PDB file of C-alpha atoms in Angstrom:
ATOM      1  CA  UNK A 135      81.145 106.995 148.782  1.00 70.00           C
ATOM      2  CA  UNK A 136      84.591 106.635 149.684  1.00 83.00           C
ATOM      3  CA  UNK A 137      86.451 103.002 150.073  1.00 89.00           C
ATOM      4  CA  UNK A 138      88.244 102.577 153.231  1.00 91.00           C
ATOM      5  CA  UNK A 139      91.342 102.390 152.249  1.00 95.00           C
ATOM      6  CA  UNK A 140      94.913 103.667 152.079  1.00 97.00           C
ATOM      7  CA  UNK A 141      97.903 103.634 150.409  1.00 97.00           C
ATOM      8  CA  UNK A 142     101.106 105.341 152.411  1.00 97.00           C
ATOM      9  CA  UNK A 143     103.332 106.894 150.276  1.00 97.00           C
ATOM     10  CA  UNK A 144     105.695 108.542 153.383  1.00 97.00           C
ATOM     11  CA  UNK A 145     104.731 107.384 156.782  1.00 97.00           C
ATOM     12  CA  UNK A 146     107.212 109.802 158.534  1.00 97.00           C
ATOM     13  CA  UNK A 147     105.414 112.914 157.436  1.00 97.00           C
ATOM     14  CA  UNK A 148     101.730 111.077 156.737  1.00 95.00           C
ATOM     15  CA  UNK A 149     101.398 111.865 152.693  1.00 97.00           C
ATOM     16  CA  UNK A 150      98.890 108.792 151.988  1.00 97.00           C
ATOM     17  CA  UNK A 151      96.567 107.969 148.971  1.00 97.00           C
ATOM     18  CA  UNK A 152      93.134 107.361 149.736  1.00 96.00           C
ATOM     19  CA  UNK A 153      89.477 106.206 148.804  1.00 93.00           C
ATOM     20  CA  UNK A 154      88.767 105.256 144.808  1.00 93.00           C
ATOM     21  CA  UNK A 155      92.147 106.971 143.938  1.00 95.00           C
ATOM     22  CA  UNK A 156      94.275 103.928 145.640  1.00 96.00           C
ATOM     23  CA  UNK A 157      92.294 101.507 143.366  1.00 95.00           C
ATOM     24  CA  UNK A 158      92.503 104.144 140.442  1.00 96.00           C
ATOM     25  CA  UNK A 159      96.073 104.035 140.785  1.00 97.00           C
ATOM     26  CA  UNK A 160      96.498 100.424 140.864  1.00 97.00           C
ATOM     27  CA  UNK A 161      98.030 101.012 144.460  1.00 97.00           C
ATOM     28  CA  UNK A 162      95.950  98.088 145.946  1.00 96.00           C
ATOM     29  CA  UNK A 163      97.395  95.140 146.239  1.00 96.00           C
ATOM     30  CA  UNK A 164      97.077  93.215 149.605  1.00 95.00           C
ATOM     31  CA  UNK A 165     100.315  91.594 149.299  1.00 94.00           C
ATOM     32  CA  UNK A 166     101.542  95.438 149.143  1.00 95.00           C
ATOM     33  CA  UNK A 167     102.527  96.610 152.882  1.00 94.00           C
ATOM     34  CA  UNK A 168     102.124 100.089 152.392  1.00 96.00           C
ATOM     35  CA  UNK A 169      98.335  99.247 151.498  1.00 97.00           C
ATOM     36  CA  UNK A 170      95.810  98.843 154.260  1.00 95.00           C
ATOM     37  CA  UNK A 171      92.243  98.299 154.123  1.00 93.00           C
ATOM     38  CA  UNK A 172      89.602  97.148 157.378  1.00 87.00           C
ATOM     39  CA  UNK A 173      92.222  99.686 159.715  1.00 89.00           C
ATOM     40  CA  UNK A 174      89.215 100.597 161.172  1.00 86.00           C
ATOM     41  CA  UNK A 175      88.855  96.972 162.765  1.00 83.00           C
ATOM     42  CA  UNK A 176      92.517  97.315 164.772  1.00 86.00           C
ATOM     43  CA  UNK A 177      91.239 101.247 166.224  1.00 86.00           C
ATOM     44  CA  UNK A 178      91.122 100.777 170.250  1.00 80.00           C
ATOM     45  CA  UNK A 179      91.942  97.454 170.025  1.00 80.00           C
ATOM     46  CA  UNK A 180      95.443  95.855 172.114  1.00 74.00           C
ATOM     47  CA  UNK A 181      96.298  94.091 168.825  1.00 66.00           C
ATOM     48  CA  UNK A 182      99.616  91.604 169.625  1.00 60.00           C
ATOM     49  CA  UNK A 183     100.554  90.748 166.424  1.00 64.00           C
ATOM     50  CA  UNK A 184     102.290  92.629 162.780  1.00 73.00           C
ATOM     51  CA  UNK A 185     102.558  95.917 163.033  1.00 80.00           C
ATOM     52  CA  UNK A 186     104.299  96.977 159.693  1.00 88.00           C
ATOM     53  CA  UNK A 187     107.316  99.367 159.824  1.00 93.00           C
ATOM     54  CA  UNK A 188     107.169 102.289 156.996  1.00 96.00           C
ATOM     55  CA  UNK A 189     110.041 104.694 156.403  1.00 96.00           C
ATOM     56  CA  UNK A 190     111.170 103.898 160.081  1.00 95.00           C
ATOM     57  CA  UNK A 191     107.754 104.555 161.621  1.00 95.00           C
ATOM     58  CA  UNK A 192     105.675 101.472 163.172  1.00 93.00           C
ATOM     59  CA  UNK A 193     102.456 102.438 161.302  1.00 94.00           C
ATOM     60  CA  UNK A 194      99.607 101.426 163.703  1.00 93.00           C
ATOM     61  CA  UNK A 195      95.558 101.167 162.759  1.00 92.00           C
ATOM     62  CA  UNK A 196      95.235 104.289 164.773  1.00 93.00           C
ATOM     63  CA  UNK A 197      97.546 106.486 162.615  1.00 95.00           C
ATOM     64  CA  UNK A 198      96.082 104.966 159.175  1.00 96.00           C
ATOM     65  CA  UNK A 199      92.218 105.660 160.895  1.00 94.00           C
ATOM     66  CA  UNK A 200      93.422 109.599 161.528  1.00 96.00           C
ATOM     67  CA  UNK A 201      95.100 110.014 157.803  1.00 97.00           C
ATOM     68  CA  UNK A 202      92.301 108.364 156.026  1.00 95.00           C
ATOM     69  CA  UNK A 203      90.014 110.685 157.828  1.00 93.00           C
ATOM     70  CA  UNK A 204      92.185 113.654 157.501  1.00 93.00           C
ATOM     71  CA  UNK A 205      92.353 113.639 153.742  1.00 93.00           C
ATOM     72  CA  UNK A 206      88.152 113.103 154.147  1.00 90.00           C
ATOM     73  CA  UNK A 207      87.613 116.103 155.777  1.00 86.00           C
ATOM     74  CA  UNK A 208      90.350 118.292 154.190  1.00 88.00           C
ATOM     75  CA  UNK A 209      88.333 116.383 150.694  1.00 87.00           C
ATOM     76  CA  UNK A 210      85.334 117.706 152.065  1.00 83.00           C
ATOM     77  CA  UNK A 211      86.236 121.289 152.809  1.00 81.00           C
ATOM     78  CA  UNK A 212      87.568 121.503 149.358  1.00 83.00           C
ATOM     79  CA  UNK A 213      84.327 120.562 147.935  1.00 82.00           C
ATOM     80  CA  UNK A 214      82.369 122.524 149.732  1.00 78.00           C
ATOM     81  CA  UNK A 215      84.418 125.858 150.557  1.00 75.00           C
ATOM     82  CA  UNK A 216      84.250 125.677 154.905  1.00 67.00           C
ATOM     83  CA  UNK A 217      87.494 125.416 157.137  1.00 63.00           C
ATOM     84  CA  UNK A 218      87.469 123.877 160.371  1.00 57.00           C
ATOM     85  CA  UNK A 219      85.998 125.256 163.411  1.00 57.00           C
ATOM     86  CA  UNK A 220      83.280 125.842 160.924  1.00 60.00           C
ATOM     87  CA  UNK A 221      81.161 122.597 160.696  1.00 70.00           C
ATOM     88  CA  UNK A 222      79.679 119.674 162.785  1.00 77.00           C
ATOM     89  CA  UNK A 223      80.022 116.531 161.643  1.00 82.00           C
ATOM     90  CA  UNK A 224      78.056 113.183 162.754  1.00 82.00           C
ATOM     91  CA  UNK A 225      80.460 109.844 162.324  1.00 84.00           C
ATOM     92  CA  UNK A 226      78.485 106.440 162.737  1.00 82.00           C
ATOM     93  CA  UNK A 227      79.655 103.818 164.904  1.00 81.00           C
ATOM     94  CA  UNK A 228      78.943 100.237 165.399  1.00 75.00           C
ATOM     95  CA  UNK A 229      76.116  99.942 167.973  1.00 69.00           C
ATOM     96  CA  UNK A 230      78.605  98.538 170.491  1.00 66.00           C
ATOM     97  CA  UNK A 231      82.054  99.986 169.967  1.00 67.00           C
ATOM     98  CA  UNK A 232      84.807  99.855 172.220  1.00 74.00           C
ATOM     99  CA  UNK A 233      84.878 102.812 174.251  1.00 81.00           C
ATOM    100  CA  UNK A 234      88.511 103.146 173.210  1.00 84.00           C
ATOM    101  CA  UNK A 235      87.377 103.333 169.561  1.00 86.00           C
ATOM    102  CA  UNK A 236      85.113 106.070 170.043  1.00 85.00           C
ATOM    103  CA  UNK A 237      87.409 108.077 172.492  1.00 88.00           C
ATOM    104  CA  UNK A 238      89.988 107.770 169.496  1.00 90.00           C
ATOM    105  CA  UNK A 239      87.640 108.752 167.137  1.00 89.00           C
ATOM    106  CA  UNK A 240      86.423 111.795 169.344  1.00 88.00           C
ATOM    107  CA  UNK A 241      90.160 112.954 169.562  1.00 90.00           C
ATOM    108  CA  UNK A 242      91.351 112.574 166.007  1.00 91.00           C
ATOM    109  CA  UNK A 243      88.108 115.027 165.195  1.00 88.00           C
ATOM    110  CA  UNK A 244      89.353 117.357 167.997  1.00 87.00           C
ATOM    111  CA  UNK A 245      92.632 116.909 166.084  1.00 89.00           C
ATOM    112  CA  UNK A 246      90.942 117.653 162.862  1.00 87.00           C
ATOM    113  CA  UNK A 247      89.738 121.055 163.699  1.00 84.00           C
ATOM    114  CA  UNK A 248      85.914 119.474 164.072  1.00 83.00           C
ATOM    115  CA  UNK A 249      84.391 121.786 165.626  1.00 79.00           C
ATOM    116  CA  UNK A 250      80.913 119.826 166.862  1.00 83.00           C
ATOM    117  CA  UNK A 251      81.008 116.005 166.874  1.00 84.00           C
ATOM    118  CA  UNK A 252      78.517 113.437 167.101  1.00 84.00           C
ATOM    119  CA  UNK A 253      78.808 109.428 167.237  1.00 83.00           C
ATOM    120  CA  UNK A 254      75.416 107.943 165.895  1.00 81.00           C
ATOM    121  CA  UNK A 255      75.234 104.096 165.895  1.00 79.00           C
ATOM    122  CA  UNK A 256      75.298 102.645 162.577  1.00 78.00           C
ATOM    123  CA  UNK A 257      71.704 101.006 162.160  1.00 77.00           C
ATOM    124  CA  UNK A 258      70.037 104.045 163.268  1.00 76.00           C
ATOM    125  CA  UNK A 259      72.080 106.341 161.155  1.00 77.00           C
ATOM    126  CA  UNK A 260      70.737 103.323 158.285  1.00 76.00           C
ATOM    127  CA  UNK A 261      67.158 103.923 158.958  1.00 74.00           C
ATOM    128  CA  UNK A 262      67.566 107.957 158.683  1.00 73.00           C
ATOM    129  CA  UNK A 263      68.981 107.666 155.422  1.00 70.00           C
ATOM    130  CA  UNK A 264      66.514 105.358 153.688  1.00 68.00           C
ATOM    131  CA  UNK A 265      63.369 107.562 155.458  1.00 67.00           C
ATOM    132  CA  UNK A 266      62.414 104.308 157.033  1.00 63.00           C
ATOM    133  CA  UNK A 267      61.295 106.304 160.489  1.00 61.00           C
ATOM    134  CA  UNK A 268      57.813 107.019 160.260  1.00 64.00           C
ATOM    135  CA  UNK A 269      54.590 106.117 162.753  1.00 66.00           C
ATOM    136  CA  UNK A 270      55.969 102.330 163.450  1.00 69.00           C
ATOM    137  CA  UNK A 271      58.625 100.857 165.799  1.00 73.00           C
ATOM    138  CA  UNK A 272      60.788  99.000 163.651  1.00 73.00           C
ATOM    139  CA  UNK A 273      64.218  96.957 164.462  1.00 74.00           C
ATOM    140  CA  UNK A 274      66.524  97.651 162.448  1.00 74.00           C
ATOM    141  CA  UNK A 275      69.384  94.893 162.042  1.00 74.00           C
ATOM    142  CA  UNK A 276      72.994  95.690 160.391  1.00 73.00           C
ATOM    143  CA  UNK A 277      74.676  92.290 159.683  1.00 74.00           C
ATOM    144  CA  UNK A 278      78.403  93.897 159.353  1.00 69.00           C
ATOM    145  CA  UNK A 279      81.433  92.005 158.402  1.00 65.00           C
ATOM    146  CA  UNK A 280      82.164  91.222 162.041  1.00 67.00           C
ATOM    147  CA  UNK A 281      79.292  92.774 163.712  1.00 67.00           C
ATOM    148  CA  UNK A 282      75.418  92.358 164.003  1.00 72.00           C
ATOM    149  CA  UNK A 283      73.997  95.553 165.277  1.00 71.00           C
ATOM    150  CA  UNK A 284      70.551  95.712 166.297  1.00 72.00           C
ATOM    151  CA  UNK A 285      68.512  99.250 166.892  1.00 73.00           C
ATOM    152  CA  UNK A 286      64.747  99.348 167.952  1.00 74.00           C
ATOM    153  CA  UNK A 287      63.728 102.644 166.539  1.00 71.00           C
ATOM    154  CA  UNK A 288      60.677 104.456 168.286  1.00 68.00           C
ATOM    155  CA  UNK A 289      59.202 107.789 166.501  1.00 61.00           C
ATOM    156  CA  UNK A 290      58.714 110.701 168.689  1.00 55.00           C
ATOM    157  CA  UNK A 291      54.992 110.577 168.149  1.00 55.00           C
ATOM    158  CA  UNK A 292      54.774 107.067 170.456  1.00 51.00           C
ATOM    159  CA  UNK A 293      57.477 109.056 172.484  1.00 51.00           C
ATOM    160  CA  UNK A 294      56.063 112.471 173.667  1.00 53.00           C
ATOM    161  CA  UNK A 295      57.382 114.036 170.697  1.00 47.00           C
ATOM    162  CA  UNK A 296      61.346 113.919 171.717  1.00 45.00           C
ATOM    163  CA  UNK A 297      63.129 114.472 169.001  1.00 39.00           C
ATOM    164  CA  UNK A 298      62.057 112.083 166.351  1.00 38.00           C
ATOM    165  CA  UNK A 299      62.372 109.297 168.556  1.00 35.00           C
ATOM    166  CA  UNK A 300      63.411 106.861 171.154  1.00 33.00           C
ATOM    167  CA  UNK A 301      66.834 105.287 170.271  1.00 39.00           C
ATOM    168  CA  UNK A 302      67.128 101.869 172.129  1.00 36.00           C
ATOM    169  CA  UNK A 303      69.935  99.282 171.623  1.00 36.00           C
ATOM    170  CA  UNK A 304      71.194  96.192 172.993  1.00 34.00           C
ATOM    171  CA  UNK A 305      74.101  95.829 175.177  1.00 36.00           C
ATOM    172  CA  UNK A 306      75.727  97.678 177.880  1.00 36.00           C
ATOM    173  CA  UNK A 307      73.348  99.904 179.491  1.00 34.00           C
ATOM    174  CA  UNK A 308      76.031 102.622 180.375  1.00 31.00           C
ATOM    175  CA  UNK A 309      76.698 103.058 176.851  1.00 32.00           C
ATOM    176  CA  UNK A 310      73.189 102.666 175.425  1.00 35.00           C
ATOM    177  CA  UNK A 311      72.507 105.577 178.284  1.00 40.00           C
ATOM    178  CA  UNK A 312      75.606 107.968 176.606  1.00 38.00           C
ATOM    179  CA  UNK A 313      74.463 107.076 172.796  1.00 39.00           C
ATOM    180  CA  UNK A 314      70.781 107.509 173.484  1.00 40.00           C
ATOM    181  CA  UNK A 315      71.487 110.863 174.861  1.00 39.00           C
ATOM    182  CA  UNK A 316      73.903 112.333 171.566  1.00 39.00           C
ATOM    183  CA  UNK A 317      71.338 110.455 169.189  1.00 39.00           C
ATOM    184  CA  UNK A 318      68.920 112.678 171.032  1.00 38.00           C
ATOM    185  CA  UNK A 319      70.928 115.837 170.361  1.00 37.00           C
ATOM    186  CA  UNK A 320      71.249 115.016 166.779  1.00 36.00           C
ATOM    187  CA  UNK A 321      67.868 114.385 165.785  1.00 37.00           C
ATOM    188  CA  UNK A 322      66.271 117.098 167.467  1.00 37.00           C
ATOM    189  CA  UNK A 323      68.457 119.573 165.360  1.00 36.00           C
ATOM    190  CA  UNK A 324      67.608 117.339 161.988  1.00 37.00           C
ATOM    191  CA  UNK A 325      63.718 117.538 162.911  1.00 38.00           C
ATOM    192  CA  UNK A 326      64.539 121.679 163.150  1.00 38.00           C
ATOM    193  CA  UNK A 327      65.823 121.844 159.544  1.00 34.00           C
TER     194      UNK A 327
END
């Protein structure tokens, strides 16, 4: 696991601190303005308000979001010897996110070098994890810090057998129509493997 956080050490070339090695370091304090934690709330969102100036750069949630997950995947490709262009990764989402937020997080990937992205809504991406998916519908309800995400969670054997399931969620259909269709995608390559 690795805490959403940062520390920037030089905002005008991006060198930042980040996960468990901020607090290891001692580097966060929230009085300190070069440390920022919950970033990931102010991503797509017209925030009027403080936006801290580092080194001469106005450091904005967007920038922190893309450093934090820079030093994640180039983490990640040290750990496991791939480059990019190599791998697909799957980022969660809350079940509603702004469409801003997840076109920002589709670009900074694209940035990245990610070759294959998918965005799979957080209470789904919950139930996959704890093997909670089995011959049941079940609801499956993420009470966030700002959020409460709900996903009703069909298996493919009350579905036809696409995929492992039937991902249905509440809110705008337009987006429920987009996620449904990438949750799709990903779970039909998990149920391969």
């Amino acid at each position: 696991l690795v805490p959403s956080q940062v520390y920037v050490e030089d905002a005008r070339i991006g060198k930042v601190i980040v996960g468990q090695m901020v607090s290891d370091r001692g580097l966060d304090v929230k009085s300190d303005p070069r440390y920022f934690r919950n970033f990931k709330r102010g991503i797509g969102v017209d925030v009027m308000g403080f936006i801290p100036e580092l080194d001469g750069v106005e450091v904005t949630s967007e920038m922190v979001g893309e450093w934090f997950l820079r030093e994640v995947v180039a983490a990640t490709h040290r750990a496991v010897g791939g480059t990019s262009g190599e791998e697909s990764w799957v980022f969660t989402v809350p079940v509603d996110s702004f469409e801003a937020y997840r076109q920002w997080l589709s670009g900074t990937a694209v940035n990245l070098g990610v070759a294959q992205l998918q965005l799979l809504d957080e209470p789904t991406a919950a139930a996959l994890e704890y093997g909670l998916v089995n011959d049941q519908k079940i609801l499956i309800v993420d009470f966030g810090g700002g959020t409460l995400d709900l996903a009703l969670v069909q298996p493919a054997t009350q579905t036809g057998g696409r995929g492992w399931g039937t991902f249905v969620t509440w809110g705008n259909s337009s987006l429920k129509q987009k996620k449904n269709s990438g949750v799709a995608r990903v779970l039909a390559k998990a149920d391969q493997t």
